[in-house]
GROMACS .gro file of N, CA, C and O in nm:
model
  480
    1SER      N    1   8.031  -3.558 -18.975
    1SER     CA    2   8.008  -3.516 -18.838
    1SER      C    3   8.001  -3.364 -18.834
    1SER      O    4   8.051  -3.295 -18.922
    2VAL      N    5   7.942  -3.311 -18.729
    2VAL     CA    6   7.933  -3.167 -18.710
    2VAL      C    7   8.056  -3.123 -18.632
    2VAL      O    8   8.087  -3.175 -18.526
    3ASN      N    9   8.126  -3.026 -18.688
    3ASN     CA   10   8.248  -2.975 -18.626
    3ASN      C   11   8.215  -2.864 -18.528
    3ASN      O   12   8.105  -2.806 -18.530
    4ASN      N   13   8.310  -2.830 -18.440
    4ASN     CA   14   8.291  -2.725 -18.339
    4ASN      C   15   8.263  -2.588 -18.402
    4ASN      O   16   8.202  -2.503 -18.339
    5ASP      N   17   8.307  -2.568 -18.525
    5ASP     CA   18   8.288  -2.438 -18.588
    5ASP      C   19   8.155  -2.428 -18.664
    5ASP      O   20   8.132  -2.335 -18.739
    6GLY      N   21   8.065  -2.530 -18.648
    6GLY     CA   22   7.934  -2.525 -18.712
    6GLY      C   23   7.934  -2.574 -18.855
    6GLY      O   24   7.841  -2.548 -18.929
    7THR      N   25   8.038  -2.644 -18.895
    7THR     CA   26   8.041  -2.701 -19.029
    7THR      C   27   8.018  -2.852 -19.021
    7THR      O   28   8.031  -2.912 -18.915
    8PHE      N   29   7.984  -2.908 -19.136
    8PHE     CA   30   7.960  -3.052 -19.145
    8PHE      C   31   8.067  -3.110 -19.235
    8PHE      O   32   8.088  -3.063 -19.347
    9GLY      N   33   8.137  -3.211 -19.186
    9GLY     CA   34   8.240  -3.275 -19.264
    9GLY      C   35   8.226  -3.425 -19.257
    9GLY      O   36   8.161  -3.479 -19.169
   10VAL      N   37   8.288  -3.493 -19.353
   10VAL     CA   38   8.285  -3.639 -19.356
   10VAL      C   39   8.428  -3.688 -19.353
   10VAL      O   40   8.512  -3.645 -19.433
   11ALA      N   41   8.455  -3.780 -19.258
   11ALA     CA   42   8.586  -3.844 -19.250
   11ALA      C   43   8.566  -3.992 -19.272
   11ALA      O   44   8.480  -4.054 -19.211
   12TYR      N   45   8.644  -4.050 -19.363
   12TYR     CA   46   8.633  -4.190 -19.396
   12TYR      C   47   8.734  -4.271 -19.316
   12TYR      O   48   8.833  -4.217 -19.264
   13GLU      N   49   8.711  -4.402 -19.306
   13GLU     CA   50   8.799  -4.490 -19.229
   13GLU      C   51   8.942  -4.490 -19.281
   13GLU      O   52   9.036  -4.509 -19.206
   14ASP      N   53   8.959  -4.466 -19.411
   14ASP     CA   54   9.094  -4.469 -19.469
   14ASP      C   55   9.168  -4.337 -19.449
   14ASP      O   56   9.278  -4.319 -19.498
   15GLY      N   57   9.107  -4.242 -19.376
   15GLY     CA   58   9.172  -4.116 -19.347
   15GLY      C   59   9.135  -4.003 -19.440
   15GLY      O   60   9.166  -3.887 -19.413
   16GLU      N   61   9.071  -4.033 -19.552
   16GLU     CA   62   9.027  -3.930 -19.645
   16GLU      C   63   8.917  -3.847 -19.580
   16GLU      O   64   8.839  -3.896 -19.500
   17GLU      N   65   8.911  -3.718 -19.615
   17GLU     CA   66   8.807  -3.630 -19.561
   17GLU      C   67   8.744  -3.550 -19.673
   17GLU      O   68   8.809  -3.514 -19.769
   18GLU      N   69   8.614  -3.524 -19.659
   18GLU     CA   70   8.543  -3.435 -19.749
   18GLU      C   71   8.558  -3.293 -19.696
   18GLU      O   72   8.577  -3.271 -19.577
   19GLU      N   73   8.544  -3.198 -19.785
   19GLU     CA   74   8.551  -3.057 -19.744
   19GLU      C   75   8.435  -3.025 -19.652
   19GLU      O   76   8.321  -3.066 -19.674
   20ALA      N   77   8.461  -2.954 -19.543
   20ALA     CA   78   8.358  -2.917 -19.447
   20ALA      C   79   8.265  -2.813 -19.510
   20ALA      O   80   8.308  -2.723 -19.582
   21VAL      N   81   8.135  -2.828 -19.484
   21VAL     CA   82   8.033  -2.739 -19.539
   21VAL      C   83   7.955  -2.679 -19.424
   21VAL      O   84   7.915  -2.751 -19.332
   22PRO      N   85   7.930  -2.546 -19.424
   22PRO     CA   86   7.848  -2.488 -19.318
   22PRO      C   87   7.709  -2.552 -19.316
   22PRO      O   88   7.649  -2.577 -19.420
   23LEU      N   89   7.659  -2.582 -19.196
   23LEU     CA   90   7.530  -2.648 -19.182
   23LEU      C   91   7.418  -2.570 -19.250
   23LEU      O   92   7.329  -2.628 -19.311
   24GLU      N   93   7.421  -2.437 -19.242
   24GLU     CA   94   7.314  -2.360 -19.304
   24GLU      C   95   7.310  -2.377 -19.455
   24GLU      O   96   7.206  -2.367 -19.518
   25ASP      N   97   7.425  -2.411 -19.517
   25ASP     CA   98   7.426  -2.438 -19.660
   25ASP      C   99   7.355  -2.570 -19.692
   25ASP      O  100   7.297  -2.586 -19.799
   26LEU      N  101   7.362  -2.665 -19.600
   26LEU     CA  102   7.297  -2.794 -19.621
   26LEU      C  103   7.146  -2.784 -19.610
   26LEU      O  104   7.072  -2.856 -19.676
   27PHE      N  105   7.098  -2.695 -19.522
   27PHE     CA  106   6.955  -2.690 -19.493
   27PHE      C  107   6.890  -2.560 -19.535
   27PHE      O  108   6.782  -2.528 -19.490
   28HIS      N  109   6.951  -2.484 -19.624
   28HIS     CA  110   6.895  -2.355 -19.662
   28HIS      C  111   6.757  -2.368 -19.725
   28HIS      O  112   6.672  -2.283 -19.705
   29GLU      N  113   6.731  -2.475 -19.801
   29GLU     CA  114   6.600  -2.491 -19.861
   29GLU      C  115   6.493  -2.516 -19.756
   29GLU      O  116   6.381  -2.469 -19.766
   30LEU      N  117   6.528  -2.590 -19.651
   30LEU     CA  118   6.432  -2.617 -19.545
   30LEU      C  119   6.402  -2.491 -19.465
   30LEU      O  120   6.289  -2.467 -19.424
   31GLN      N  121   6.504  -2.410 -19.442
   31GLN     CA  122   6.485  -2.289 -19.364
   31GLN      C  123   6.403  -2.185 -19.440
   31GLN      O  124   6.329  -2.109 -19.382
   32ALA      N  125   6.415  -2.185 -19.571
   32ALA     CA  126   6.344  -2.086 -19.651
   32ALA      C  127   6.195  -2.117 -19.662
   32ALA      O  128   6.116  -2.031 -19.694
   33GLY      N  129   6.156  -2.240 -19.635
   33GLY     CA  130   6.015  -2.278 -19.646
   33GLY      C  131   5.982  -2.320 -19.787
   33GLY      O  132   6.065  -2.314 -19.877
   34PRO      N  133   5.859  -2.362 -19.807
   34PRO     CA  134   5.820  -2.408 -19.941
   34PRO      C  135   5.813  -2.292 -20.039
   34PRO      O  136   5.791  -2.178 -19.999
   35PRO      N  137   5.832  -2.319 -20.166
   35PRO     CA  138   5.824  -2.212 -20.265
   35PRO      C  139   5.681  -2.158 -20.272
   35PRO      O  140   5.585  -2.230 -20.242
   36PRO      N  141   5.667  -2.031 -20.307
   36PRO     CA  142   5.532  -1.975 -20.314
   36PRO      C  143   5.448  -2.047 -20.420
   36PRO      O  144   5.498  -2.084 -20.526
   37ALA      N  145   5.325  -2.065 -20.388
   37ALA     CA  146   5.234  -2.134 -20.481
   37ALA      C  147   5.182  -2.034 -20.583
   37ALA      O  148   5.118  -1.936 -20.549
   38SER      N  149   5.212  -2.057 -20.710
   38SER     CA  150   5.165  -1.968 -20.814
   38SER      C  151   5.026  -2.009 -20.861
   38SER      O  152   4.946  -1.926 -20.898
   39SER      N  153   5.002  -2.138 -20.860
   39SER     CA  154   4.870  -2.187 -20.897
   39SER      C  155   4.853  -2.324 -20.833
   39SER      O  156   4.950  -2.393 -20.806
   40PRO      N  157   4.731  -2.364 -20.812
   40PRO     CA  158   4.711  -2.495 -20.750
   40PRO      C  159   4.757  -2.606 -20.844
   40PRO      O  160   4.756  -2.589 -20.965
   41PRO      N  161   4.800  -2.718 -20.786
   41PRO     CA  162   4.843  -2.828 -20.872
   41PRO      C  163   4.725  -2.879 -20.954
   41PRO      O  164   4.609  -2.866 -20.914
   42PRO      N  165   4.754  -2.937 -21.068
   42PRO     CA  166   4.644  -2.988 -21.152
   42PRO      C  167   4.569  -3.100 -21.079
   42PRO      O  168   4.628  -3.177 -21.005
   43ALA      N  169   4.442  -3.104 -21.103
   43ALA     CA  170   4.360  -3.207 -21.041
   43ALA      C  171   4.393  -3.343 -21.100
   43ALA      O  172   4.421  -3.354 -21.219
   44ALA      N  173   4.392  -3.442 -21.016
   44ALA     CA  174   4.418  -3.578 -21.063
   44ALA      C  175   4.302  -3.623 -21.151
   44ALA      O  176   4.187  -3.587 -21.125
   45PRO      N  177   4.333  -3.701 -21.253
   45PRO     CA  178   4.223  -3.749 -21.338
   45PRO      C  179   4.134  -3.843 -21.258
   45PRO      O  180   4.181  -3.909 -21.165
   46PRO      N  181   4.008  -3.849 -21.291
   46PRO     CA  182   3.920  -3.938 -21.216
   46PRO      C  183   3.961  -4.083 -21.238
   46PRO      O  184   4.013  -4.117 -21.345
   47PRO      N  185   3.943  -4.167 -21.137
   47PRO     CA  186   3.981  -4.306 -21.156
   47PRO      C  187   3.898  -4.370 -21.265
   47PRO      O  188   3.783  -4.336 -21.287
   48ALA      N  189   3.962  -4.461 -21.337
   48ALA     CA  190   3.892  -4.530 -21.445
   48ALA      C  191   3.777  -4.611 -21.386
   48ALA      O  192   3.790  -4.669 -21.279
   49ALA      N  193   3.668  -4.611 -21.457
   49ALA     CA  194   3.553  -4.687 -21.410
   49ALA      C  195   3.587  -4.836 -21.414
   49ALA      O  196   3.639  -4.885 -21.513
   50ARG      N  197   3.562  -4.902 -21.305
   50ARG     CA  198   3.590  -5.046 -21.296
   50ARG      C  199   3.474  -5.121 -21.360
   50ARG      O  200   3.359  -5.090 -21.334
   51PRO      N  201   3.504  -5.221 -21.443
   51PRO     CA  202   3.396  -5.300 -21.503
   51PRO      C  203   3.314  -5.366 -21.393
   51PRO      O  204   3.365  -5.397 -21.286
   52PRO      N  205   3.187  -5.388 -21.418
   52PRO     CA  206   3.101  -5.449 -21.317
   52PRO      C  207   3.146  -5.592 -21.286
   52PRO      O  208   3.202  -5.661 -21.370
   53LEU      N  209   3.122  -5.633 -21.162
   53LEU     CA  210   3.154  -5.769 -21.119
   53LEU      C  211   3.042  -5.864 -21.157
   53LEU      O  212   2.930  -5.823 -21.186
   54GLY      N  213   3.073  -5.991 -21.155
   54GLY     CA  214   2.970  -6.092 -21.175
   54GLY      C  215   2.965  -6.146 -21.316
   54GLY      O  216   3.019  -6.089 -21.410
   55MET      N  217   2.898  -6.257 -21.325
   55MET     CA  218   2.890  -6.326 -21.454
   55MET      C  219   2.815  -6.250 -21.562
   55MET      O  220   2.853  -6.262 -21.679
   56PRO      N  221   2.713  -6.170 -21.532
   56PRO     CA  222   2.648  -6.099 -21.643
   56PRO      C  223   2.746  -6.016 -21.725
   56PRO      O  224   2.740  -6.015 -21.849
   57ALA      N  225   2.841  -5.950 -21.660
   57ALA     CA  226   2.939  -5.869 -21.733
   57ALA      C  227   3.033  -5.959 -21.814
   57ALA      O  228   3.067  -5.927 -21.929
   58VAL      N  229   3.074  -6.071 -21.757
   58VAL     CA  230   3.161  -6.164 -21.829
   58VAL      C  231   3.086  -6.223 -21.948
   58VAL      O  232   3.141  -6.233 -22.058
   59GLU      N  233   2.960  -6.259 -21.927
   59GLU     CA  234   2.880  -6.314 -22.037
   59GLU      C  235   2.867  -6.216 -22.152
   59GLU      O  236   2.882  -6.252 -22.268
   60ARG      N  237   2.841  -6.087 -22.120
   60ARG     CA  238   2.831  -5.986 -22.225
   60ARG      C  239   2.963  -5.972 -22.301
   60ARG      O  240   2.966  -5.959 -22.422
   61ALA      N  241   3.074  -5.975 -22.225
   61ALA     CA  242   3.205  -5.964 -22.289
   61ALA      C  243   3.232  -6.083 -22.381
   61ALA      O  244   3.284  -6.067 -22.492
   62LEU      N  245   3.196  -6.203 -22.334
   62LEU     CA  246   3.215  -6.322 -22.418
   62LEU      C  247   3.126  -6.315 -22.543
   62LEU      O  248   3.170  -6.350 -22.653
   63GLU      N  249   3.004  -6.269 -22.526
   63GLU     CA  250   2.913  -6.252 -22.641
   63GLU      C  251   2.971  -6.155 -22.742
   63GLU      O  252   2.959  -6.175 -22.864
   64GLY      N  253   3.036  -6.050 -22.693
   64GLY     CA  254   3.092  -5.948 -22.781
   64GLY      C  255   3.200  -6.000 -22.874
   64GLY      O  256   3.228  -5.940 -22.978
   65VAL      N  257   3.262  -6.112 -22.837
   65VAL     CA  258   3.368  -6.169 -22.921
   65VAL      C  259   3.330  -6.309 -22.971
   65VAL      O  260   3.416  -6.383 -23.020
   66GLY      N  261   3.202  -6.344 -22.959
   66GLY     CA  262   3.155  -6.470 -23.014
   66GLY      C  263   3.196  -6.594 -22.936
   66GLY      O  264   3.200  -6.703 -22.992
   67LEU      N  265   3.226  -6.578 -22.809
   67LEU     CA  266   3.269  -6.691 -22.729
   67LEU      C  267   3.171  -6.721 -22.615
   67LEU      O  268   3.209  -6.779 -22.514
   68GLU      N  269   3.045  -6.682 -22.632
   68GLU     CA  270   2.944  -6.698 -22.527
   68GLU      C  271   2.924  -6.844 -22.486
   68GLU      O  272   2.882  -6.871 -22.373
   69ARG      N  273   2.956  -6.938 -22.574
   69ARG     CA  274   2.937  -7.081 -22.541
   69ARG      C  275   3.022  -7.123 -22.421
   69ARG      O  276   2.996  -7.226 -22.361
   70TYR      N  277   3.123  -7.042 -22.385
   70TYR     CA  278   3.211  -7.076 -22.273
   70TYR      C  279   3.171  -7.008 -22.142
   70TYR      O  280   3.240  -7.022 -22.042
   71ALA      N  281   3.060  -6.938 -22.140
   71ALA     CA  282   3.019  -6.863 -22.021
   71ALA      C  283   3.003  -6.955 -21.900
   71ALA      O  284   3.051  -6.923 -21.790
   72ALA      N  285   2.939  -7.069 -21.916
   72ALA     CA  286   2.920  -7.160 -21.803
   72ALA      C  287   3.054  -7.211 -21.750
   72ALA      O  288   3.075  -7.220 -21.628
   73ALA      N  289   3.147  -7.238 -21.840
   73ALA     CA  290   3.279  -7.286 -21.798
   73ALA      C  291   3.356  -7.176 -21.724
   73ALA      O  292   3.424  -7.203 -21.626
   74PHE      N  293   3.344  -7.052 -21.771
   74PHE     CA  294   3.406  -6.940 -21.699
   74PHE      C  295   3.352  -6.935 -21.557
   74PHE      O  296   3.427  -6.920 -21.461
   75ASP      N  297   3.220  -6.947 -21.544
   75ASP     CA  298   3.156  -6.942 -21.413
   75ASP      C  299   3.202  -7.059 -21.326
   75ASP      O  300   3.240  -7.041 -21.210
   76GLU      N  301   3.204  -7.180 -21.381
   76GLU     CA  302   3.245  -7.299 -21.307
   76GLU      C  303   3.389  -7.289 -21.257
   76GLU      O  304   3.422  -7.337 -21.149
   77GLN      N  305   3.474  -7.225 -21.336
   77GLN     CA  306   3.615  -7.212 -21.300
   77GLN      C  307   3.644  -7.087 -21.216
   77GLN      O  308   3.758  -7.062 -21.178
   78GLY      N  309   3.541  -7.008 -21.188
   78GLY     CA  310   3.557  -6.890 -21.102
   78GLY      C  311   3.603  -6.764 -21.172
   78GLY      O  312   3.643  -6.668 -21.107
   79PHE      N  313   3.599  -6.762 -21.304
   79PHE     CA  314   3.639  -6.642 -21.378
   79PHE      C  315   3.517  -6.553 -21.397
   79PHE      O  316   3.461  -6.542 -21.506
   80ASP      N  317   3.475  -6.488 -21.288
   80ASP     CA  318   3.352  -6.408 -21.289
   80ASP      C  319   3.377  -6.260 -21.262
   80ASP      O  320   3.286  -6.186 -21.230
   81ASP      N  321   3.503  -6.216 -21.275
   81ASP     CA  322   3.539  -6.077 -21.251
   81ASP      C  323   3.598  -6.020 -21.380
   81ASP      O  324   3.713  -6.047 -21.415
   82LEU      N  325   3.517  -5.944 -21.452
   82LEU     CA  326   3.560  -5.891 -21.581
   82LEU      C  327   3.683  -5.801 -21.566
   82LEU      O  328   3.774  -5.806 -21.649
   83GLY      N  329   3.688  -5.721 -21.462
   83GLY     CA  330   3.805  -5.634 -21.441
   83GLY      C  331   3.933  -5.713 -21.431
   83GLY      O  332   4.036  -5.677 -21.489
   84PHE      N  333   3.928  -5.824 -21.359
   84PHE     CA  334   4.045  -5.912 -21.345
   84PHE      C  335   4.082  -5.973 -21.480
   84PHE      O  336   4.198  -5.975 -21.520
   85LEU      N  337   3.982  -6.020 -21.552
   85LEU     CA  338   4.006  -6.081 -21.683
   85LEU      C  339   4.065  -5.981 -21.782
   85LEU      O  340   4.152  -6.015 -21.862
   86LEU      N  341   4.019  -5.858 -21.777
   86LEU     CA  342   4.068  -5.756 -21.871
   86LEU      C  343   4.213  -5.718 -21.846
   86LEU      O  344   4.281  -5.667 -21.935
   87GLN      N  345   4.262  -5.741 -21.725
   87GLN     CA  346   4.401  -5.707 -21.692
   87GLN      C  347   4.499  -5.817 -21.727
   87GLN      O  348   4.620  -5.800 -21.717
   88MET      N  349   4.450  -5.931 -21.771
   88MET     CA  350   4.537  -6.044 -21.801
   88MET      C  351   4.618  -6.022 -21.928
   88MET      O  352   4.571  -5.962 -22.024
   89ASN      N  353   4.739  -6.076 -21.926
   89ASN     CA  354   4.822  -6.073 -22.047
   89ASN      C  355   4.792  -6.200 -22.128
   89ASN      O  356   4.713  -6.284 -22.087
   90ALA      N  357   4.857  -6.215 -22.242
   90ALA     CA  358   4.829  -6.327 -22.332
   90ALA      C  359   4.856  -6.462 -22.266
   90ALA      O  360   4.778  -6.557 -22.283
   91ALA      N  361   4.963  -6.473 -22.190
   91ALA     CA  362   4.995  -6.600 -22.125
   91ALA      C  363   4.887  -6.637 -22.023
   91ALA      O  364   4.848  -6.754 -22.012
   92GLU      N  365   4.840  -6.538 -21.949
   92GLU     CA  366   4.734  -6.565 -21.852
   92GLU      C  367   4.603  -6.602 -21.922
   92GLU      O  368   4.531  -6.691 -21.878
   93ARG      N  369   4.573  -6.534 -22.033
   93ARG     CA  370   4.452  -6.570 -22.110
   93ARG      C  371   4.464  -6.711 -22.166
   93ARG      O  372   4.365  -6.784 -22.172
   94ALA      N  373   4.584  -6.753 -22.204
   94ALA     CA  374   4.603  -6.890 -22.253
   94ALA      C  375   4.571  -6.991 -22.144
   94ALA      O  376   4.507  -7.094 -22.171
   95ALA      N  377   4.610  -6.962 -22.021
   95ALA     CA  378   4.579  -7.053 -21.910
   95ALA      C  379   4.428  -7.058 -21.886
   95ALA      O  380   4.373  -7.165 -21.858
   96VAL      N  381   4.361  -6.944 -21.897
   96VAL     CA  382   4.215  -6.941 -21.881
   96VAL      C  383   4.151  -7.023 -21.992
   96VAL      O  384   4.061  -7.105 -21.967
   97ALA      N  385   4.195  -7.002 -22.114
   97ALA     CA  386   4.138  -7.073 -22.229
   97ALA      C  387   4.149  -7.224 -22.209
   97ALA      O  388   4.055  -7.300 -22.235
   98GLU      N  389   4.264  -7.269 -22.161
   98GLU     CA  390   4.283  -7.412 -22.135
   98GLU      C  391   4.193  -7.457 -22.020
   98GLU      O  392   4.129  -7.562 -22.028
   99GLY      N  393   4.186  -7.375 -21.914
   99GLY     CA  394   4.107  -7.410 -21.798
   99GLY      C  395   3.958  -7.423 -21.825
   99GLY      O  396   3.889  -7.503 -21.761
  100VAL      N  397   3.908  -7.344 -21.918
  100VAL     CA  398   3.765  -7.350 -21.950
  100VAL      C  399   3.737  -7.442 -22.068
  100VAL      O  400   3.623  -7.456 -22.110
  101GLY      N  401   3.841  -7.506 -22.123
  101GLY     CA  402   3.822  -7.604 -22.228
  101GLY      C  403   3.790  -7.546 -22.365
  101GLY      O  404   3.715  -7.607 -22.442
  102MET      N  405   3.847  -7.434 -22.399
  102MET     CA  406   3.822  -7.376 -22.532
  102MET      C  407   3.882  -7.462 -22.641
  102MET      O  408   3.990  -7.520 -22.624
  103LYS      N  409   3.814  -7.469 -22.753
  103LYS     CA  410   3.868  -7.534 -22.872
  103LYS      C  411   3.990  -7.453 -22.917
  103LYS      O  412   3.998  -7.332 -22.891
  104PRO      N  413   4.085  -7.516 -22.984
  104PRO     CA  414   4.209  -7.447 -23.022
  104PRO      C  415   4.187  -7.315 -23.098
  104PRO      O  416   4.253  -7.216 -23.069
  105GLY      N  417   4.095  -7.314 -23.194
  105GLY     CA  418   4.071  -7.191 -23.270
  105GLY      C  419   4.014  -7.080 -23.183
  105GLY      O  420   4.052  -6.963 -23.195
  106HIS      N  421   3.923  -7.117 -23.094
  106HIS     CA  422   3.865  -7.018 -23.003
  106HIS      C  423   3.971  -6.969 -22.904
  106HIS      O  424   3.977  -6.850 -22.872
  107ALA      N  425   4.054  -7.063 -22.856
  107ALA     CA  426   4.159  -7.025 -22.762
  107ALA      C  427   4.256  -6.926 -22.827
  107ALA      O  428   4.295  -6.827 -22.766
  108GLY      N  429   4.293  -6.953 -22.952
  108GLY     CA  430   4.384  -6.862 -23.021
  108GLY      C  431   4.327  -6.723 -23.033
  108GLY      O  432   4.397  -6.623 -23.013
  109LYS      N  433   4.199  -6.716 -23.065
  109LYS     CA  434   4.131  -6.587 -23.077
  109LYS      C  435   4.128  -6.515 -22.942
  109LYS      O  436   4.160  -6.397 -22.932
  110PHE      N  437   4.096  -6.590 -22.835
  110PHE     CA  438   4.088  -6.531 -22.701
  110PHE      C  439   4.225  -6.485 -22.653
  110PHE      O  440   4.240  -6.377 -22.596
  111VAL      N  441   4.327  -6.568 -22.677
  111VAL     CA  442   4.463  -6.533 -22.634
  111VAL      C  443   4.512  -6.408 -22.707
  111VAL      O  444   4.567  -6.318 -22.647
  112LYS      N  445   4.486  -6.402 -22.837
  112LYS     CA  446   4.536  -6.288 -22.917
  112LYS      C  447   4.459  -6.160 -22.891
  112LYS      O  448   4.517  -6.052 -22.880
  113HIS      N  449   4.326  -6.170 -22.883
  113HIS     CA  450   4.244  -6.050 -22.878
  113HIS      C  451   4.176  -6.024 -22.743
  113HIS      O  452   4.123  -5.915 -22.723
  114GLY      N  453   4.171  -6.123 -22.656
  114GLY     CA  454   4.100  -6.105 -22.529
  114GLY      C  455   3.954  -6.076 -22.556
  114GLY      O  456   3.888  -6.148 -22.631
  115PHE      N  457   3.904  -5.968 -22.499
  115PHE     CA  458   3.764  -5.931 -22.517
  115PHE      C  459   3.747  -5.820 -22.620
  115PHE      O  460   3.641  -5.757 -22.630
  116GLU      N  461   3.852  -5.796 -22.699
  116GLU     CA  462   3.843  -5.698 -22.807
  116GLU      C  463   3.808  -5.772 -22.934
  116GLU      O  464   3.874  -5.870 -22.971
  117ALA      N  465   3.707  -5.727 -23.003
  117ALA     CA  466   3.669  -5.791 -23.129
  117ALA      C  467   3.782  -5.772 -23.230
  117ALA      O  468   3.832  -5.661 -23.247
  118PRO      N  469   3.826  -5.880 -23.297
  118PRO     CA  470   3.930  -5.864 -23.398
  118PRO      C  471   3.885  -5.775 -23.511
  118PRO      O  472   3.769  -5.773 -23.547
  119VAL      N  473   3.980  -5.703 -23.567
  119VAL     CA  474   3.950  -5.614 -23.680
  119VAL      C  475   3.932  -5.700 -23.804
  119VAL      O  476   4.012  -5.788 -23.833
  120ALA      N  477   3.822  -5.675 -23.875
  120ALA     CA  478   3.792  -5.756 -23.994
  120ALA      C  479   3.877  -5.715 -24.111
  120ALA      O  480   3.928  -5.613 -24.127
   0.00000   0.00000   0.00000
């Protein structure tokens, strides 16, 4: 609470009290204003380019990893947003692989590597 003498103190229900502090000590940074600007803040990096939407982008990505045979199934199941697919983790990719009916070997490759070609 603010005391009559211009200080701020805290009193607890159990009777304990904090040392009173002059109000100007609490707000001295606000009264002084912002620090002088020596240089402008660094510019934010440009946002990452979002992969194109639609099946053509998904088809190209599937072709890049040898899984183009599943393009129609991706489309039928609604997996037509490459940006969304690229953000998936392994468990989510496993669900996609099952949903589009991938063979076990293809599913393992897709779950492990996604749309990144495995290193030979």
